[in-house]
XYZ file of C-alpha atoms in Angstrom:
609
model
C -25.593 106.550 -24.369
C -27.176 103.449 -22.744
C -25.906 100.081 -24.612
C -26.842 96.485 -24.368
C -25.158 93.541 -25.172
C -26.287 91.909 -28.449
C -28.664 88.853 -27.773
C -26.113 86.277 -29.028
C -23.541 87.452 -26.343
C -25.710 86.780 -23.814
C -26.709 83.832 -24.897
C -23.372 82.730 -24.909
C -22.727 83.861 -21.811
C -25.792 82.125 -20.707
C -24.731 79.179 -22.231
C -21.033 79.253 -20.649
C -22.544 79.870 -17.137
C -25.258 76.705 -17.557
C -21.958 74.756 -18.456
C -20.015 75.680 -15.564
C -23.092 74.974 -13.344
C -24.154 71.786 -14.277
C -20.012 70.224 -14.046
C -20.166 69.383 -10.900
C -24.062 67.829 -11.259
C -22.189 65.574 -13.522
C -19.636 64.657 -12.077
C -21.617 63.449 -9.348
C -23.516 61.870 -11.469
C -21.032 59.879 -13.014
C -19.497 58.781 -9.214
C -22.464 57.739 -8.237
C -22.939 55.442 -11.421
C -19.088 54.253 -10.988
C -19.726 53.574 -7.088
C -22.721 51.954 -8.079
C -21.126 49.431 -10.773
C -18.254 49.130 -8.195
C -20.981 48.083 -5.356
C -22.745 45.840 -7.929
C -19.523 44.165 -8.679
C -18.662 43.694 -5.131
C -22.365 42.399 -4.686
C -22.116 40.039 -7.812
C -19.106 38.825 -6.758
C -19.734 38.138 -2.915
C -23.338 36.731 -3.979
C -21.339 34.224 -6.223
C -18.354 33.581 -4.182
C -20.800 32.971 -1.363
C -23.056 30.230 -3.611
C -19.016 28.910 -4.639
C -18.003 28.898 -1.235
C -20.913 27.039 -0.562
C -20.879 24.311 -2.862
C -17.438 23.845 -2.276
C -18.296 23.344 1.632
C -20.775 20.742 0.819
C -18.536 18.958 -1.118
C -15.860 18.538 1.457
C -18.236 17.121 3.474
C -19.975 15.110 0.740
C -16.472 13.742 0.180
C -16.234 12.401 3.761
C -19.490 10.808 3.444
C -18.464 8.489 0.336
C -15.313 7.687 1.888
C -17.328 6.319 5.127
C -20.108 4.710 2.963
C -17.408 2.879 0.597
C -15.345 1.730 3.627
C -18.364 -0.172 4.432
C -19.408 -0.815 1.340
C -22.596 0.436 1.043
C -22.722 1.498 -2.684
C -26.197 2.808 -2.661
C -25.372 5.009 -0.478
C -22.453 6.540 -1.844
C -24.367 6.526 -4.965
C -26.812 8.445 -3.694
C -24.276 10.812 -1.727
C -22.586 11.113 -5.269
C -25.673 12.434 -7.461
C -25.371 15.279 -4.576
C -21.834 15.915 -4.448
C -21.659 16.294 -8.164
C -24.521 18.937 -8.629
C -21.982 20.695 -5.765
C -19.203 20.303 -7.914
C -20.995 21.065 -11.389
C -22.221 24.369 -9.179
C -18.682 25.731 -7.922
C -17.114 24.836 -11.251
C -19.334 26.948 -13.611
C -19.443 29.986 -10.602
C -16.330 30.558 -11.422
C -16.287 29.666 -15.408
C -16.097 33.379 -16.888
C -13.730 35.205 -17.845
C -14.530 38.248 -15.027
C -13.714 36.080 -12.353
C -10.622 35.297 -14.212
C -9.372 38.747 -14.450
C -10.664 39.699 -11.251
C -7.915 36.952 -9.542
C -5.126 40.037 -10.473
C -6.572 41.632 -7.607
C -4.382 42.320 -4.386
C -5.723 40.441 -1.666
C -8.607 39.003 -3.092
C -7.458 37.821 -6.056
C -5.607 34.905 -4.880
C -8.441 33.811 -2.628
C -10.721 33.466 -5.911
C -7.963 31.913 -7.646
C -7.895 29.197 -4.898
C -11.416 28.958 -5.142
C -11.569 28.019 -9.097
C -8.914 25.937 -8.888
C -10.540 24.078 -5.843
C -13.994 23.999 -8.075
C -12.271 23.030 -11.164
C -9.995 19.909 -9.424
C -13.508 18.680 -7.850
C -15.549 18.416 -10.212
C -13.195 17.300 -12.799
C -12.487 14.402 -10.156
C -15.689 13.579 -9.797
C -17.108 13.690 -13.291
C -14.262 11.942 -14.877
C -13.553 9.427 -12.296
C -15.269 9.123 -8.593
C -19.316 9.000 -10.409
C -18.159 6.722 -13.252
C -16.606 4.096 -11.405
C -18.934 4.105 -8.169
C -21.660 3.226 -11.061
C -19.021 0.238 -11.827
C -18.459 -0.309 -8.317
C -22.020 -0.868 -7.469
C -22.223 -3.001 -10.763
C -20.364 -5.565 -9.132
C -21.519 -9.039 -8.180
C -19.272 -11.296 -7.268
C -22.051 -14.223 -7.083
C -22.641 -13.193 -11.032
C -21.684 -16.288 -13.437
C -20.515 -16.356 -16.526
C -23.159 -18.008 -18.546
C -20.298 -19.916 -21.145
C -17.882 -21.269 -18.421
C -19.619 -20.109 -15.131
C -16.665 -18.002 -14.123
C -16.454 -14.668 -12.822
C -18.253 -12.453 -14.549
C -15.564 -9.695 -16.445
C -18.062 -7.038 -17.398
C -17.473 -4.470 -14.796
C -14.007 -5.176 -15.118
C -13.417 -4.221 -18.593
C -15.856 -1.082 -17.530
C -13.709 -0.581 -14.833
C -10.494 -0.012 -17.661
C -11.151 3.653 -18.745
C -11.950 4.856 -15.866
C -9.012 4.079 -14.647
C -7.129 5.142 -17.803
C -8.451 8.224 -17.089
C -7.878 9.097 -13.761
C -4.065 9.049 -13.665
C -4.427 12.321 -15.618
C -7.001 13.769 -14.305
C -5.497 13.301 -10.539
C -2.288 15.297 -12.181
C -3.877 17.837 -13.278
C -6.043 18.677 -10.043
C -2.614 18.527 -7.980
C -0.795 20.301 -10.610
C -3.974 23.280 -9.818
C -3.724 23.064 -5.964
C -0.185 23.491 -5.830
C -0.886 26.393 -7.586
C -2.640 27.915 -4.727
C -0.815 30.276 -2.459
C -1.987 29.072 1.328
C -0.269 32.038 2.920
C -2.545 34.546 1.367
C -5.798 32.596 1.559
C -8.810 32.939 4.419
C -9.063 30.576 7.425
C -12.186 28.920 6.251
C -10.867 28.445 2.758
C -7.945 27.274 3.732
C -9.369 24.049 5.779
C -11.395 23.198 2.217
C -7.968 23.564 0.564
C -6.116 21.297 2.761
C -9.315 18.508 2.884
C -9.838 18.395 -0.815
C -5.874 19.030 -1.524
C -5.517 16.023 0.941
C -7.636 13.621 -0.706
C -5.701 14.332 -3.812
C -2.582 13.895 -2.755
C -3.686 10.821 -0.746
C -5.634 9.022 -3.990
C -3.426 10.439 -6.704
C -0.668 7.691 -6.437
C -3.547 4.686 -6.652
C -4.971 6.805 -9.536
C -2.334 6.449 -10.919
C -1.483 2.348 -10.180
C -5.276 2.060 -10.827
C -4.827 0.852 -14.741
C -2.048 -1.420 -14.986
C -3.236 -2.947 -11.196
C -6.813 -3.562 -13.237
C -5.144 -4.903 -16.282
C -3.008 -7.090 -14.011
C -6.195 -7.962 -12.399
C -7.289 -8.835 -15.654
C -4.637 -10.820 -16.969
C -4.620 -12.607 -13.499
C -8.489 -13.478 -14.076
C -7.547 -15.099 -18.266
C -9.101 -12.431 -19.525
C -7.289 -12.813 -22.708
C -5.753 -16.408 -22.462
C -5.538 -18.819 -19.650
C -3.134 -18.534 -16.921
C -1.445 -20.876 -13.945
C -1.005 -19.246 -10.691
C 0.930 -21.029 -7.817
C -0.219 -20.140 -4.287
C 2.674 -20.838 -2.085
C 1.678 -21.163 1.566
C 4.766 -20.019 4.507
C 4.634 -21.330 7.838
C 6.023 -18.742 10.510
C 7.075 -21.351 13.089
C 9.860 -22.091 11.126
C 11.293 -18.498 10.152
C 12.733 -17.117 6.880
C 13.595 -14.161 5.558
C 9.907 -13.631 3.739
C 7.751 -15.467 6.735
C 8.509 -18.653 6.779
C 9.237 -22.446 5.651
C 7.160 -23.012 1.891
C 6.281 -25.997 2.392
C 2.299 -26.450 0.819
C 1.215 -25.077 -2.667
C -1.368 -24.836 -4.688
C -2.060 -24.673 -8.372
C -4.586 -22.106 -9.541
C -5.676 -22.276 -12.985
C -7.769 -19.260 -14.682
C -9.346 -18.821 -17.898
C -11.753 -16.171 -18.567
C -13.113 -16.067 -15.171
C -13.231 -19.138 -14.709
C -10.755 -20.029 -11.334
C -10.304 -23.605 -10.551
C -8.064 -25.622 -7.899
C -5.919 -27.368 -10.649
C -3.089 -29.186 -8.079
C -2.034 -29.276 -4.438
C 1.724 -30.288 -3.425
C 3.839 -29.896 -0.613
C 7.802 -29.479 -0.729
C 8.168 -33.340 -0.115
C 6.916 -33.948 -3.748
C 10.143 -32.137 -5.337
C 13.593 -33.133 -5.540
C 15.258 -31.670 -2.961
C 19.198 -31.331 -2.734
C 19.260 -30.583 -7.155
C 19.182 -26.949 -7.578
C 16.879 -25.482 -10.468
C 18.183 -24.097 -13.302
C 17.310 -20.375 -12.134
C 19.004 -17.369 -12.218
C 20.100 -15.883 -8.828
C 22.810 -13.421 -8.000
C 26.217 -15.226 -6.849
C 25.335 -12.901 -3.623
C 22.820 -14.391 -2.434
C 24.295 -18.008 -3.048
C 27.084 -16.856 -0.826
C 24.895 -15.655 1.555
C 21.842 -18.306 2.324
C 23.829 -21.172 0.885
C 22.585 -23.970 -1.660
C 19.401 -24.665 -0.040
C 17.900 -21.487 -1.475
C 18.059 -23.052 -4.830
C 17.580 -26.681 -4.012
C 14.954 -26.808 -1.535
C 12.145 -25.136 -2.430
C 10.807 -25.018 1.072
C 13.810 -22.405 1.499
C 13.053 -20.523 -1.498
C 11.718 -17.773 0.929
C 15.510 -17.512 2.667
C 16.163 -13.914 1.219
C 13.882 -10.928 1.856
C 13.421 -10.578 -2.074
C 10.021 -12.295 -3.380
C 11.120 -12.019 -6.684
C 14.023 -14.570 -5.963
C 12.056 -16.971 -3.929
C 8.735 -17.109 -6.868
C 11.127 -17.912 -9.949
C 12.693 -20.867 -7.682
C 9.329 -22.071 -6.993
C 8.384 -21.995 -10.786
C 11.550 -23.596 -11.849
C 10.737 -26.238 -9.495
C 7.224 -26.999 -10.540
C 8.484 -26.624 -14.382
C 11.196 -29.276 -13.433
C 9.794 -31.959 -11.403
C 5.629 -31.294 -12.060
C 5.863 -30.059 -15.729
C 3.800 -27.636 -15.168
C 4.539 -23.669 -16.705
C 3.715 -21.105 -13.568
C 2.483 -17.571 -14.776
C 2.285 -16.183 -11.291
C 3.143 -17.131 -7.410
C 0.992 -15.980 -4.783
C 2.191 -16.186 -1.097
C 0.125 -16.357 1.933
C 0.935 -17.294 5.477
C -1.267 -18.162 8.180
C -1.272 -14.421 9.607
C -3.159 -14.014 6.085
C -5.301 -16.471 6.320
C -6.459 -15.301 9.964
C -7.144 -11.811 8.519
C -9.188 -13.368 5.527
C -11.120 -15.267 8.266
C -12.491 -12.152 9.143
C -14.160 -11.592 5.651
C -15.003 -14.991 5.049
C -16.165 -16.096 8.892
C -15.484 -19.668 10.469
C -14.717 -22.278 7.825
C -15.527 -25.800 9.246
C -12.349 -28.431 8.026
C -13.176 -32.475 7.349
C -11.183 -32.892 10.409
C -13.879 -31.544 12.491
C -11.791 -28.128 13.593
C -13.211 -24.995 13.156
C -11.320 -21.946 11.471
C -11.415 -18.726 12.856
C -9.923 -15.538 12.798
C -9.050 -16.241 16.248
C -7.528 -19.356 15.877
C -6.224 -20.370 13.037
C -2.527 -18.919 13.241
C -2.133 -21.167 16.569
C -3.852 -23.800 14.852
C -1.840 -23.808 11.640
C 1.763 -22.813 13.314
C 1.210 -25.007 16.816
C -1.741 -26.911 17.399
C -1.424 -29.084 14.028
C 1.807 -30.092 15.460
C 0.778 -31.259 19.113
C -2.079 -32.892 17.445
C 0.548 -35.000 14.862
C 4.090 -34.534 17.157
C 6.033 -37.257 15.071
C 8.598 -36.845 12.397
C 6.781 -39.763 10.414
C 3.224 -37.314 11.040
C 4.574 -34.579 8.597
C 2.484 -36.115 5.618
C -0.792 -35.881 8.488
C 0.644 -32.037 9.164
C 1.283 -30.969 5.475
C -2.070 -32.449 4.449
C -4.198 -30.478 7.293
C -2.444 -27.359 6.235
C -2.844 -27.937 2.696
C -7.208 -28.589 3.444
C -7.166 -25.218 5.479
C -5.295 -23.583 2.753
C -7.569 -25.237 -0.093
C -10.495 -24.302 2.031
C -10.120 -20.773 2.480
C -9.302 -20.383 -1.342
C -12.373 -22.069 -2.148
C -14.557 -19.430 0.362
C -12.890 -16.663 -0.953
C -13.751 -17.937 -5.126
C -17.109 -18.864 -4.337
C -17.181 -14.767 -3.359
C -18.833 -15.657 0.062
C -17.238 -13.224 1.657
C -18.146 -9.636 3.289
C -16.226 -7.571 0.598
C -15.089 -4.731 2.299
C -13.703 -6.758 5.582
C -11.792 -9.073 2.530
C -10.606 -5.556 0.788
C -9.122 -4.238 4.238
C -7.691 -8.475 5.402
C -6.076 -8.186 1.716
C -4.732 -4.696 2.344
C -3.468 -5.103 6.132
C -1.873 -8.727 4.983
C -0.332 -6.590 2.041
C 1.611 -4.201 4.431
C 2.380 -6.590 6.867
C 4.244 -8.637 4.499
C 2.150 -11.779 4.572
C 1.136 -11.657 1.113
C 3.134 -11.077 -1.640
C 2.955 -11.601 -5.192
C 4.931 -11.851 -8.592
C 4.473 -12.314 -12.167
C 6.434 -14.265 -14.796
C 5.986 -11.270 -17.490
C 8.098 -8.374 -17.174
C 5.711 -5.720 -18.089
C 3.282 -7.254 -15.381
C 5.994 -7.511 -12.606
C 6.753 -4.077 -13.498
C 3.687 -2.792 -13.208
C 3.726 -3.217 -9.094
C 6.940 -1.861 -8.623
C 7.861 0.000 -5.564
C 4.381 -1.696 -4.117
C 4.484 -3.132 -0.497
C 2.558 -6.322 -2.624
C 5.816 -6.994 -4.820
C 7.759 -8.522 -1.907
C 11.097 -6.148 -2.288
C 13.422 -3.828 -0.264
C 13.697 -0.115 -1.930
C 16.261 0.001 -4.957
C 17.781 3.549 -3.299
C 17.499 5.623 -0.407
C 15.796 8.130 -2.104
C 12.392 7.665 -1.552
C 12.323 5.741 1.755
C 15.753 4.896 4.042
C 15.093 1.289 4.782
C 16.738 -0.623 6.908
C 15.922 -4.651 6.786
C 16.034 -7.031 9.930
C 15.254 -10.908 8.915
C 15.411 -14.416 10.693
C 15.856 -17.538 9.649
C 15.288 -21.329 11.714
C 18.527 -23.133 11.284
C 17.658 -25.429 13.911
C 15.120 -27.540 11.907
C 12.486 -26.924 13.909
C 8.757 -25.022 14.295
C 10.302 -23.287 17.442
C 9.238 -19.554 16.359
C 6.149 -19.623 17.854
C 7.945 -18.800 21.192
C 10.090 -16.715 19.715
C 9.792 -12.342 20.188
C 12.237 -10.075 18.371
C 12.171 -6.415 18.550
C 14.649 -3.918 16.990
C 15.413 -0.096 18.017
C 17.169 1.937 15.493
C 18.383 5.769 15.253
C 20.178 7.731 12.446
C 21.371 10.921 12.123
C 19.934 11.281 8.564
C 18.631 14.680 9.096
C 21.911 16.520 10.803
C 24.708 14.621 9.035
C 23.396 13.918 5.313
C 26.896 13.164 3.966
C 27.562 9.829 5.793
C 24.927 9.447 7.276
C 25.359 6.804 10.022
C 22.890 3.849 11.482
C 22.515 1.737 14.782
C 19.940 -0.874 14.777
C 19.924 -3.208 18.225
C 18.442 -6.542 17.838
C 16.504 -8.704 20.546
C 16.021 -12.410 20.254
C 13.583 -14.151 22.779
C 12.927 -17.372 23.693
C 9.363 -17.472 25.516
C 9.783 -21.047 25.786
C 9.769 -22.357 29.390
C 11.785 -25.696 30.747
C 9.070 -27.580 31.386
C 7.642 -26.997 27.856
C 10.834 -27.735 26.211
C 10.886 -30.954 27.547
C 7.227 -32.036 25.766
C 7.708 -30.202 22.902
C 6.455 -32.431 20.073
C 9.270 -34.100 17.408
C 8.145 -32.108 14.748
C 8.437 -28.869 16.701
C 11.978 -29.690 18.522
C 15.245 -29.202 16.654
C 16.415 -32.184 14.936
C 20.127 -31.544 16.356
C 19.097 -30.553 19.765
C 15.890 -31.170 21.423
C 14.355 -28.851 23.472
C 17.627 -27.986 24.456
C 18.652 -25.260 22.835
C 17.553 -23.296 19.025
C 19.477 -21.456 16.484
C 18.455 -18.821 14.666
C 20.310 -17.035 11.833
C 19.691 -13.006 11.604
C 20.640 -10.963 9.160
C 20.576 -7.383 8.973
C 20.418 -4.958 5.925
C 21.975 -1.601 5.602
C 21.082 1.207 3.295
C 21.731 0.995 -0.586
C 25.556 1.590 -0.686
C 26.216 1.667 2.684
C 28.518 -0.345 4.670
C 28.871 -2.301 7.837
C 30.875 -0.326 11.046
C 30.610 -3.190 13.650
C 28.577 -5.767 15.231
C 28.624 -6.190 18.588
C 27.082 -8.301 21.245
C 25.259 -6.642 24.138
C 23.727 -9.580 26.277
C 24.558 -13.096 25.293
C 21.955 -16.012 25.170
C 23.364 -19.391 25.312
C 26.250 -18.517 22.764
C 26.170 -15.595 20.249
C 28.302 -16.252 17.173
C 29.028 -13.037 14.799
C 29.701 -14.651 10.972
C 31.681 -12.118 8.198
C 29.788 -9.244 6.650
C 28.321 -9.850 3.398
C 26.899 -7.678 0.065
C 23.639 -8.349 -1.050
C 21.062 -6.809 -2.902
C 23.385 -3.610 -3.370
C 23.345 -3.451 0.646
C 25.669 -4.176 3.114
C 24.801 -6.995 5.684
C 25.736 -7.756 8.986
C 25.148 -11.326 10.167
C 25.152 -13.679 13.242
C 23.889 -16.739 15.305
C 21.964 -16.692 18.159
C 21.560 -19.758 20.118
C 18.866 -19.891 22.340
C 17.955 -22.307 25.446
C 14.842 -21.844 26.885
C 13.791 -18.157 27.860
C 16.823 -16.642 27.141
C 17.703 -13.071 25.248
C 20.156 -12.439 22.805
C 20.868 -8.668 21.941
C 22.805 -7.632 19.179
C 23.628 -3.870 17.506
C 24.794 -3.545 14.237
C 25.935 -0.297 12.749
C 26.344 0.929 8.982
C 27.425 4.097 7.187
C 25.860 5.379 4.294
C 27.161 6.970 1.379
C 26.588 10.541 0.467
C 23.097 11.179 -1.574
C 19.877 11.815 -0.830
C 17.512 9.932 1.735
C 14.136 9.555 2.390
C 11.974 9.028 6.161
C 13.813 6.035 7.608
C 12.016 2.694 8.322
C 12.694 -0.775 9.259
C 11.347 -3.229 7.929
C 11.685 -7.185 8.405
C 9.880 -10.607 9.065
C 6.913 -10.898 9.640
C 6.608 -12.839 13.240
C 4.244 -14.899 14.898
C 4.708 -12.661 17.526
C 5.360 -9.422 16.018
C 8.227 -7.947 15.965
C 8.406 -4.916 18.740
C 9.688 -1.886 15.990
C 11.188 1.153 17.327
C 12.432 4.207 15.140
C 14.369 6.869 16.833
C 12.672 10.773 16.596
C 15.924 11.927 15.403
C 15.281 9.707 12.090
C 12.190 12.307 11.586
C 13.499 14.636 9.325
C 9.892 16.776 9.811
């Protein structure tokens, strides 16, 4: 008997056999559409880390651009340059806004290469929208020539503007290096990597005047009367006749400010204060001990110890005493300042018929004024020439005819060179510059920088230091022996003075003991915080070298000696210290600031790397 299947079983079998068949058809079919998404993600995100990359690119070298265009001050430019660098920014920052990208930075590999990427896009436009656009608009705002209508005074505007910027960028500069030191370098790509380091390195470079930006503008401010008058004393040190901070103080002027307004209110010169009284100031019993009465009853010696602080509450408790006037601020300038503010301002024609330059006013002011009036009895004829050069200059530089960014980069250069210096009566002011090169101070610790301080001072009575070179060399071995660390520091006295010059040196320039015979010159040399001194000896001998007892000063240890000098001689002292066990930061010497500057040499082994 021939039997068939029933229909339904072969439709099922049918059925089972189209199932089996078409399996693999799908499951091609669904690795094709996963390969495909995979490809389209690969292509979405290498189309958009491309445009990222790109924008990122073109900022870096957008940023180099402004920095070049504000150095020379050409604020249409850079705001030009910024319109451009910001729709980069804005670009790379929302490229990378979603939350895909996000989870696609837990990739291996990859991963932290996009992380690096939004963190760079995030930090540069946050930078630039929040701080670099908004105050190049207030930069190019600026004009100094600008009145104010009421008082005809500077006019404040784009200063207040100026005040939330600024408030504003501390954090903002935080939080961009707080995302690139998120970054992991050692996993990122070559060209990435340069755009991390550029952009990191602008951070890191700006982020600390970010951050001094507010208080700096609201000391600015306050400086300016913005919210009540103010007096501010420009004190005036002459280098021929050395101390610790430059030099002799011997010519001042009163500046008085109120709302802008900045007039010359009083001009004086030491000989109009009563010298051999001290002021009624408080100074540590060190120092006393260390320069003597005349730091506290001569204001010309005010500026004996390296400590501006010190020397600026003298001078006000002299002009409170004998002038009655209440000093808000002192200012101090030397002529090595003035020569680099000649350079903004350009030559500056005096009633005397001389002509300042850049070029010659620090022989002018520290030697020439002195063979032109070579008497004791000239002094008056010397102090008054110095005090119309002075007066002068400050005039120039408040009318605000001056090329701006040559007087931004004379202020700055005078700044680290130690020829101007400034301090404020107010305690939240003062504190507001501390640990700045401006403030006039040696480092509290060892912490942040090792410094080691080298200062002269002109015991001879005399403007002999314009023939007079120094140079110190100094090693450490900081980075091998951290507990006790020790220091050497060797220091060179010069006289450049020949015979035959000695003999016509001028009255005023010649020591009052001595002649042209022979000069004295007091040195004093400071060790780190905590340290103390291990010996002083002499290497070469001028005319006499005379090594005085060690001393304590300013939580420091200090060695101390005479060197007597006759004409073109060398003196050559080393001093050594040992510190106490802590930490310590790059070493540096600092010092004096010479007519002839002093020849500073830092051992390699100091480098810690």
């Amino acid at each position: 008997m021939n039997s068939r299947p029933p229909h339904h079983a072969a439709t099922r079998a049918q059925a089972r056999y189209q199932r089996t068949a078409s399996t693999p058809s799908r499951r091609k079919k669904a690795i094709k559409i996963t390969l495909f998404v995979i490809l389209a993600i690969v292509v979405w995100f290498g189309v958009r880390s491309a445009i990222v990359a790109f924008n990122l690119y073109s900022a870096k070298n957008l940023l180099a651009d402004v920095q070049t265009q504000a150095s020379a001050g050409d604020f249409e430019a850079v705001s030009n340059t910024m319109d451009d660098l910001q729709f980069h920014t804005a670009s790379a920052a929302a490229g990378t806004f979603d939350p895909t990208w996000r989870a696609a930075e837990f990739l291996p590999f990859a991963g932290t290469n996009l992380h690096a990427v939004r963190m760079l896009a995030e930090s540069a436009n946050d930078i630039v929208v929040n701080v670099a656009s908004p105050a190049v608009d207030v930069a190019a705002s600026i004009d100094l020539t600008a009145r104010n209508p009421e008082n005809g005074g500077f006019d404040l505007t784009p200063l207040q503007n100026a005040k939330p910027i600024a408030a504003a960028a501390g954090p903002v500069f935080a939080d961009s290096a707080s995302r690139i030191d998120s970054i992991n370098e050692s996993g990122i790509v070559g060209p990435l990597k340069d755009i991390v380091d550029q952009i990191g390195g602008i951070i890191t470079d700006v982020a600390p005047i970010a951050e001094s930006a507010e208080p700096l503008l609201n000391l600015a401010g306050a400086a300016l009367g913005d919210t009540e008058p103010r007096n501010y004393l420009l004190a005036f040190q002459n280098n021929a006749e050395s101390t610790a901070l430059g030099g002799s103080a011997a010519s001042y002027t009163l500046i008085h400010t109120d709302n802008g307004s900045v007039t010359i209110a009083d001009q004086a010169n030491s000989g109009d204060f009563e010298e051999g009284i001290a002021v009624d100031v408080p100074v540590d019993q060190s120092a006393i001990d260390l320069y003597g009465s005349y730091l506290i009853d001569h204001i010309n010696t005010s500026t004996s110890r390296p400590d501006f602080p010190t020397a600026a509450s003298i001078m006000q408790g002299f002009w409170q005493r004998d002038r009655g006037v209440t000093v808000d601020g002192v200012i101090s300038l030397d002529p090595i300042a003035l020569a680099l503010m000649l350079e903004a301002t350009g030559d500056i024609p005096l009633n005397s018929g001389d002509v300042l330059t850049s070029d010659n006013a620090v022989d002018l002011l520290t030697n020439g004024v002195y063979m032109r009036y070579p008497d004791n009895e000239d002094q008056p004829l010397a102090d008054a020439f110095f005090a119309e050069a002075a007066s002068t200059i400050v005039g120039k530089v408040m009318s605000a005819d001056f090329d701006i960014p040559k007087m931004v980069t004379a202020v700055s250069t005078g700044v680290e060179q130690g020829d101007i210096m400034m301090w404020n009566s107010r305690v939240e002011e003062q504190s507001s510059i501390d640990g700045m090169k401006i403030q006039g101070t040696l480092p509290a610790d060892n912490s942040e920088s090792t410094a080691i301080g080298v200062y002269y001072r002109d015991t001879s009575a005399s403007k002999i230091d314009y023939y007079l070179e120094t140079g110190t060399s100094t090693t450490s071995d900081i980075c091998s022996a951290p507990v006790n660390p020790s220091f050497s520091t060797t220091v060179r006295l010069t006289s450049t003075l020949t015979r035959e010059e000695s003999r016509n040196l001028p009255e005023y320039v010649a020591s009052r003991d001595w002649g042209g015979t022979k000069f004295r010159t007091e040195v004093f040399v400071y060790g780190p915080v905590g340290g103390s001194v291990t010996g002083t000896t002499v290497t070469s001998e001028g005319l006499e070298t005379v090594i005085t007892p060690t001393a304590n000063d300013l939580n420091r240890p200090v060695a101390t000696f005479f060197a007597y000098l006759a004409p073109g001689e060398t003196t050559t002292v080393n001093v050594s210290f040992v510190g106490p066990e802590g930490a310590y930061g790059p070493l540096e010497v600092v010092g004096t600031p010479m007519i002839n500057p002093t020849n500073t040499v830092v051992d390699a082994i100091a480098d810690c790397g």
